[in-house]
PDB file of C-alpha atoms and ligand atoms in Angstrom:
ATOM      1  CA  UNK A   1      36.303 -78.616  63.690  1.00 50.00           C
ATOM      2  CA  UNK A   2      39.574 -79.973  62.063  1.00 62.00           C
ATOM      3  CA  UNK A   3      38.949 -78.469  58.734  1.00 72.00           C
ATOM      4  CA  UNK A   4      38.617 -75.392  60.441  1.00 71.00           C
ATOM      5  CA  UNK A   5      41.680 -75.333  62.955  1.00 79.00           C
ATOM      6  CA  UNK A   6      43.743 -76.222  59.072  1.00 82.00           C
ATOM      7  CA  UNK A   7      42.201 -73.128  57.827  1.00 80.00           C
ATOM      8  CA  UNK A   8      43.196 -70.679  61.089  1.00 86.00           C
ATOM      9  CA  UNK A   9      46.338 -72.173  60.983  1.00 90.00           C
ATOM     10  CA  UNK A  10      47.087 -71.421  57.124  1.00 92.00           C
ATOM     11  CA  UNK A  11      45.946 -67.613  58.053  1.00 93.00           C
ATOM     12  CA  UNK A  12      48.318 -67.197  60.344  1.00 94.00           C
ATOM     13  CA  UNK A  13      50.986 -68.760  58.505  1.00 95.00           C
ATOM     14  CA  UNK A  14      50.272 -66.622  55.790  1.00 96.00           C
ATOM     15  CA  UNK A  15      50.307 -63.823  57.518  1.00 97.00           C
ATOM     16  CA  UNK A  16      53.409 -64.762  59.407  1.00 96.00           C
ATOM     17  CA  UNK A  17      55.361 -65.504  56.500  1.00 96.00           C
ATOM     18  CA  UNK A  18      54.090 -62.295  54.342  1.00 97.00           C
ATOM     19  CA  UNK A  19      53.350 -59.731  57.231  1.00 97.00           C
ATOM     20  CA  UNK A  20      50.963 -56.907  56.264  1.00 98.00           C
ATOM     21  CA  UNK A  21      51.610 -53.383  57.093  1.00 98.00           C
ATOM     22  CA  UNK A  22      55.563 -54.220  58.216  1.00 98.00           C
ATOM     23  CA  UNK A  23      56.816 -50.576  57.536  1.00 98.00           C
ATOM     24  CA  UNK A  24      58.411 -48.118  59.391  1.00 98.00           C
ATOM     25  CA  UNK A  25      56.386 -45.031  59.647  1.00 98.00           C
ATOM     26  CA  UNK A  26      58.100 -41.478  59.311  1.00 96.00           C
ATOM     27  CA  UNK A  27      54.854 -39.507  60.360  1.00 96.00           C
ATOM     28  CA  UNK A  28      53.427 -41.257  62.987  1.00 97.00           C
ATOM     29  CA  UNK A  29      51.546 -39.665  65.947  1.00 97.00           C
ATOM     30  CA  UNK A  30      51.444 -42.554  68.104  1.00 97.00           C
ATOM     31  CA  UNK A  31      54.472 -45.259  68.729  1.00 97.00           C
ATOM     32  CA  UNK A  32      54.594 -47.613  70.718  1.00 98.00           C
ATOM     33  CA  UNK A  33      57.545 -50.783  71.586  1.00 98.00           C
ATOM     34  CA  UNK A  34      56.479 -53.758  73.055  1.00 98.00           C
ATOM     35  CA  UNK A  35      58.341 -56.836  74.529  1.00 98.00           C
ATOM     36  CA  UNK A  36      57.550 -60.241  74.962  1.00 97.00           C
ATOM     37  CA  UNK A  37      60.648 -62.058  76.796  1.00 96.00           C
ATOM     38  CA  UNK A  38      59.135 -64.999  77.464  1.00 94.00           C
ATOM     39  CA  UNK A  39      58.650 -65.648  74.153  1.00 96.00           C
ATOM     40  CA  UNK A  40      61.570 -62.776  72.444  1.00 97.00           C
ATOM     41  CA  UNK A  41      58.954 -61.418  70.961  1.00 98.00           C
ATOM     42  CA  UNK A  42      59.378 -57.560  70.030  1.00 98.00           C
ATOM     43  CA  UNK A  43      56.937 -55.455  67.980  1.00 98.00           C
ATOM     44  CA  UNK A  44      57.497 -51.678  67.761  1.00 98.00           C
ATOM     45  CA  UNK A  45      53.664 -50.153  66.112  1.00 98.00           C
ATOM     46  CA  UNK A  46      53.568 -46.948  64.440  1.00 98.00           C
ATOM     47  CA  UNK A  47      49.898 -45.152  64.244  1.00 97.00           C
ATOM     48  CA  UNK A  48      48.498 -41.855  62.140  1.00 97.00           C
ATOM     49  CA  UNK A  49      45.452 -40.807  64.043  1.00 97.00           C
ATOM     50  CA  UNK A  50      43.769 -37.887  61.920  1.00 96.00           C
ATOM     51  CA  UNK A  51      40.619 -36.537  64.185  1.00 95.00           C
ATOM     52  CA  UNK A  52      38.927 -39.518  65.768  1.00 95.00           C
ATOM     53  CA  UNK A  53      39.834 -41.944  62.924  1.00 97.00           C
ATOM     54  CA  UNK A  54      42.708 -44.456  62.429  1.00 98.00           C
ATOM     55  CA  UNK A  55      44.097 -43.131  59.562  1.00 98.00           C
ATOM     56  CA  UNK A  56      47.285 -46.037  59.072  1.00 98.00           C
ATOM     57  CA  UNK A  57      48.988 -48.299  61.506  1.00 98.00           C
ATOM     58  CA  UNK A  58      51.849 -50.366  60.884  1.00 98.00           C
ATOM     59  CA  UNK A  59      54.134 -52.533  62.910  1.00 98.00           C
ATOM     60  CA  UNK A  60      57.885 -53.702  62.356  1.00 98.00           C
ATOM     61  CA  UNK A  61      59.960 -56.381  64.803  1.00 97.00           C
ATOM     62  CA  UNK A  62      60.600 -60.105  64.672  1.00 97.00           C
ATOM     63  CA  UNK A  63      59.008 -63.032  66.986  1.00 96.00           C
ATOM     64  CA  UNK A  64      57.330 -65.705  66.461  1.00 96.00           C
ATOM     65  CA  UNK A  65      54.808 -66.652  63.951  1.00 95.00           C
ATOM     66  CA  UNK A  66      51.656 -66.027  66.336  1.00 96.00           C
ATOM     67  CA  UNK A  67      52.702 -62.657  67.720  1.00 97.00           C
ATOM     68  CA  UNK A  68      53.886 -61.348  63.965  1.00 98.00           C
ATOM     69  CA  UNK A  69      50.362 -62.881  62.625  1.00 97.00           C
ATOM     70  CA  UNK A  70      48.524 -61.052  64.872  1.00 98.00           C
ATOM     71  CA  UNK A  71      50.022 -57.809  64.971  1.00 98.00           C
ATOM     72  CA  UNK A  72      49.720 -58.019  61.360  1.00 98.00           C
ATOM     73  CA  UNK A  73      45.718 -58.925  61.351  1.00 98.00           C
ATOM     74  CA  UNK A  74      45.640 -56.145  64.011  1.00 98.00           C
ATOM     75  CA  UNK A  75      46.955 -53.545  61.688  1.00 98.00           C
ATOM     76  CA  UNK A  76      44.445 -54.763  59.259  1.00 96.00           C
ATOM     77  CA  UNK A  77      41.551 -54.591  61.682  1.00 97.00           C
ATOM     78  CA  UNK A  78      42.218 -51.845  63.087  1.00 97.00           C
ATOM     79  CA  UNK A  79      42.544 -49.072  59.652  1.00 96.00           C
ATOM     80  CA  UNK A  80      39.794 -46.603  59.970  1.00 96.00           C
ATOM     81  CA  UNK A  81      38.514 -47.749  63.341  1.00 97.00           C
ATOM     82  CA  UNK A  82      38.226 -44.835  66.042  1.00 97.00           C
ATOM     83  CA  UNK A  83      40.580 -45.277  69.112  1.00 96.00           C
ATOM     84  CA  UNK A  84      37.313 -45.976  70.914  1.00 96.00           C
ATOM     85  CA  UNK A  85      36.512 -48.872  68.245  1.00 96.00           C
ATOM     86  CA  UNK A  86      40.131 -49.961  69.123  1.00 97.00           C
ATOM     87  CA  UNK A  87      39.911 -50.492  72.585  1.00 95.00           C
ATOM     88  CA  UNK A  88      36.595 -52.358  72.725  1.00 95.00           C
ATOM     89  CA  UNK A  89      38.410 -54.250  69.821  1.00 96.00           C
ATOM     90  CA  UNK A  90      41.091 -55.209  72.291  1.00 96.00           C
ATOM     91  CA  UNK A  91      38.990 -55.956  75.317  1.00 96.00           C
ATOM     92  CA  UNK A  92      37.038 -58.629  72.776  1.00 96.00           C
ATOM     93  CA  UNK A  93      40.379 -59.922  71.876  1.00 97.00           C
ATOM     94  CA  UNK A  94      41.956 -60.039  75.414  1.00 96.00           C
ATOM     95  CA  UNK A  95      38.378 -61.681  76.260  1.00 95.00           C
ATOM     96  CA  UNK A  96      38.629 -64.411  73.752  1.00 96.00           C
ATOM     97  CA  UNK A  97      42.449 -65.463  74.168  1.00 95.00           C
ATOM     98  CA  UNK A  98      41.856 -66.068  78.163  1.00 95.00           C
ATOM     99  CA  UNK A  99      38.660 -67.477  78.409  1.00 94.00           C
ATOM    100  CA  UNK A 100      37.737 -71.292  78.881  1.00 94.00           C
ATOM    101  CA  UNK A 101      38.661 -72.677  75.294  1.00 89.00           C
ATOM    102  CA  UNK A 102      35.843 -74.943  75.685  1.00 91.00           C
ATOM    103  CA  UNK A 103      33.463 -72.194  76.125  1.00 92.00           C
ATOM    104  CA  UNK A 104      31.346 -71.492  72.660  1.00 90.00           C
ATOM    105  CA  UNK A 105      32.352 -67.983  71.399  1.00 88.00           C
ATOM    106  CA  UNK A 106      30.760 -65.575  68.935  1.00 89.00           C
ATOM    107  CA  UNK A 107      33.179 -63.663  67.099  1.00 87.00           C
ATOM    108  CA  UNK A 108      31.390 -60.645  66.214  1.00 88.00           C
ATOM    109  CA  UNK A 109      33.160 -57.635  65.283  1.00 89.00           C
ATOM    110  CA  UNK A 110      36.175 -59.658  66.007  1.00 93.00           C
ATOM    111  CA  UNK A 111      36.010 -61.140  62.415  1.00 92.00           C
ATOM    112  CA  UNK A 112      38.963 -62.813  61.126  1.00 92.00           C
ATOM    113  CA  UNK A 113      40.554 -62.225  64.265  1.00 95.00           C
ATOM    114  CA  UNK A 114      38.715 -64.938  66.058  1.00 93.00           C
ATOM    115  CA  UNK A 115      41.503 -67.435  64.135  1.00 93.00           C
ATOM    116  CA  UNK A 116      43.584 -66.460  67.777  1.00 95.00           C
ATOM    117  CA  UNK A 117      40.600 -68.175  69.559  1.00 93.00           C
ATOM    118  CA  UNK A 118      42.439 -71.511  70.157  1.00 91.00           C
ATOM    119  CA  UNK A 119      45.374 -70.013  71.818  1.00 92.00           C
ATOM    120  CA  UNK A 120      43.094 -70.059  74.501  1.00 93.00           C
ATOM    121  CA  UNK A 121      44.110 -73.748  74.813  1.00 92.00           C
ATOM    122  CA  UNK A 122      47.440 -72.198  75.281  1.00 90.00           C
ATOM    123  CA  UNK A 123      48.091 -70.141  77.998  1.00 88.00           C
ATOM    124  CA  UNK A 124      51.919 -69.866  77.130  1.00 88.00           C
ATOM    125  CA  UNK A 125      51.026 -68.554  73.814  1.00 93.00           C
ATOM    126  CA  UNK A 126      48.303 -65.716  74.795  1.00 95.00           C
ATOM    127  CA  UNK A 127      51.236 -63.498  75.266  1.00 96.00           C
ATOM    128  CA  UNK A 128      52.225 -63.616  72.200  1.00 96.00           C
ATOM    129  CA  UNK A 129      48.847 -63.006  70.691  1.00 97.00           C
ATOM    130  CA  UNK A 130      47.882 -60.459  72.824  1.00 97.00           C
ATOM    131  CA  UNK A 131      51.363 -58.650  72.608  1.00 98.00           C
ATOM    132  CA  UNK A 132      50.583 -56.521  69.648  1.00 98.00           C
ATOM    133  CA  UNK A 133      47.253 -55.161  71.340  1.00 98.00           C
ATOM    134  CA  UNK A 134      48.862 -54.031  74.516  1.00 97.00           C
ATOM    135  CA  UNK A 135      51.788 -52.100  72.777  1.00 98.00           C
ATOM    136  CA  UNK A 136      48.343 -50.232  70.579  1.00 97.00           C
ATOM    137  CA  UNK A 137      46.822 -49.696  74.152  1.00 96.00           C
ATOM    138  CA  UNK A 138      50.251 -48.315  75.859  1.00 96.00           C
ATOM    139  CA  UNK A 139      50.406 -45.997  71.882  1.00 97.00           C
ATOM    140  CA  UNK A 140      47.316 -44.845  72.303  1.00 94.00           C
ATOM    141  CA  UNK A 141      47.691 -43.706  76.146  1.00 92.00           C
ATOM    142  CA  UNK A 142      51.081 -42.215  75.732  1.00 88.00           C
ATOM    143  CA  UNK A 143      51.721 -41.559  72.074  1.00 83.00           C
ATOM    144  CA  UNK A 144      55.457 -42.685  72.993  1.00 87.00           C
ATOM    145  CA  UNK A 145      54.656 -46.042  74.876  1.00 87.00           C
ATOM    146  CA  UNK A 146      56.783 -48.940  76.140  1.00 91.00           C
ATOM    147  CA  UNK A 147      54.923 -52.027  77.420  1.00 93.00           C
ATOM    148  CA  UNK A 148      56.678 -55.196  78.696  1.00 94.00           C
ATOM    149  CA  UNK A 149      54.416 -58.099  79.156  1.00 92.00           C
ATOM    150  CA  UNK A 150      55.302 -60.245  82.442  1.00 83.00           C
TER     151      UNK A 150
HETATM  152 ZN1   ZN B   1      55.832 -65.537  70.784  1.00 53.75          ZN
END
């Protein structure tokens, strides 16, 4: 299990450090800003949705290394997914980060994502993981969203 935790740890290091899809985005048809003040986390995500497809997400804002890893592995995740796709996405996620860490999990179409799984042992930290998903929820339900997590 240790090797493991060293690998999930590098990943979101990595993606901490080098951030994927941190852009602004002029065209977007969906915004969202979300807050994290426990934490100071703030993420602000930008989505194109063409039809019933994804067609580019990105995120910009500054916070800690969990909540910019995983709104960057979001963003990757969630390119060419359906807003449908997205929300059962997001229930998965929401599912893993708050359930008994000692309870055996299969990933699934998580993939990747399921590096977030042991900040279930963290309850202080789920915030942070989980911010990035509830600013794409509050995007995707009001195009101009504002979430503050409590
Ligand atoms: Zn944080």
């Amino acid at each position: 299990m240790t090797d493991l935790r060293e690998l999930y740890q590098e990943l979101i290091l990595d993606h901490s450090r080098s951030p994927r899809n941190f852009r602004p985005m002029p065209d977007a048809s969906h915004k969202a800003i979300g807050n994290n003040p426990l934490c100071g986390d703030r993420v602000t995500l930008f989505l194109r949705v063409e039809g019933d497809r994804i067609a580019d997400v990105s995120f910009q804002g500054s916070g800690c290394a969990i909540s910019k890893a995983s709104a960057s592995m979001m963003t990757d995740a969630l390119k060419g997914k359906s807003p449908a796709e997205a929300e059962v996405l997001f229930a998965r996620f929401h599912e893993m980060v708050t359930m008994d860490p000692r309870a055996s999990f299969e990933p699934g179409s998580l993939g990747k994502l399921v590096v977030f799984r042991g900040v279930a042992e963290f309850p202080a930290r789920v915030k942070c993981a989980s911010l990035a998903w509830h600013t794409l929820q509050a995007a995707l339900v009001s195009k101009e969203g504002k979430v503050t997590l409590e």
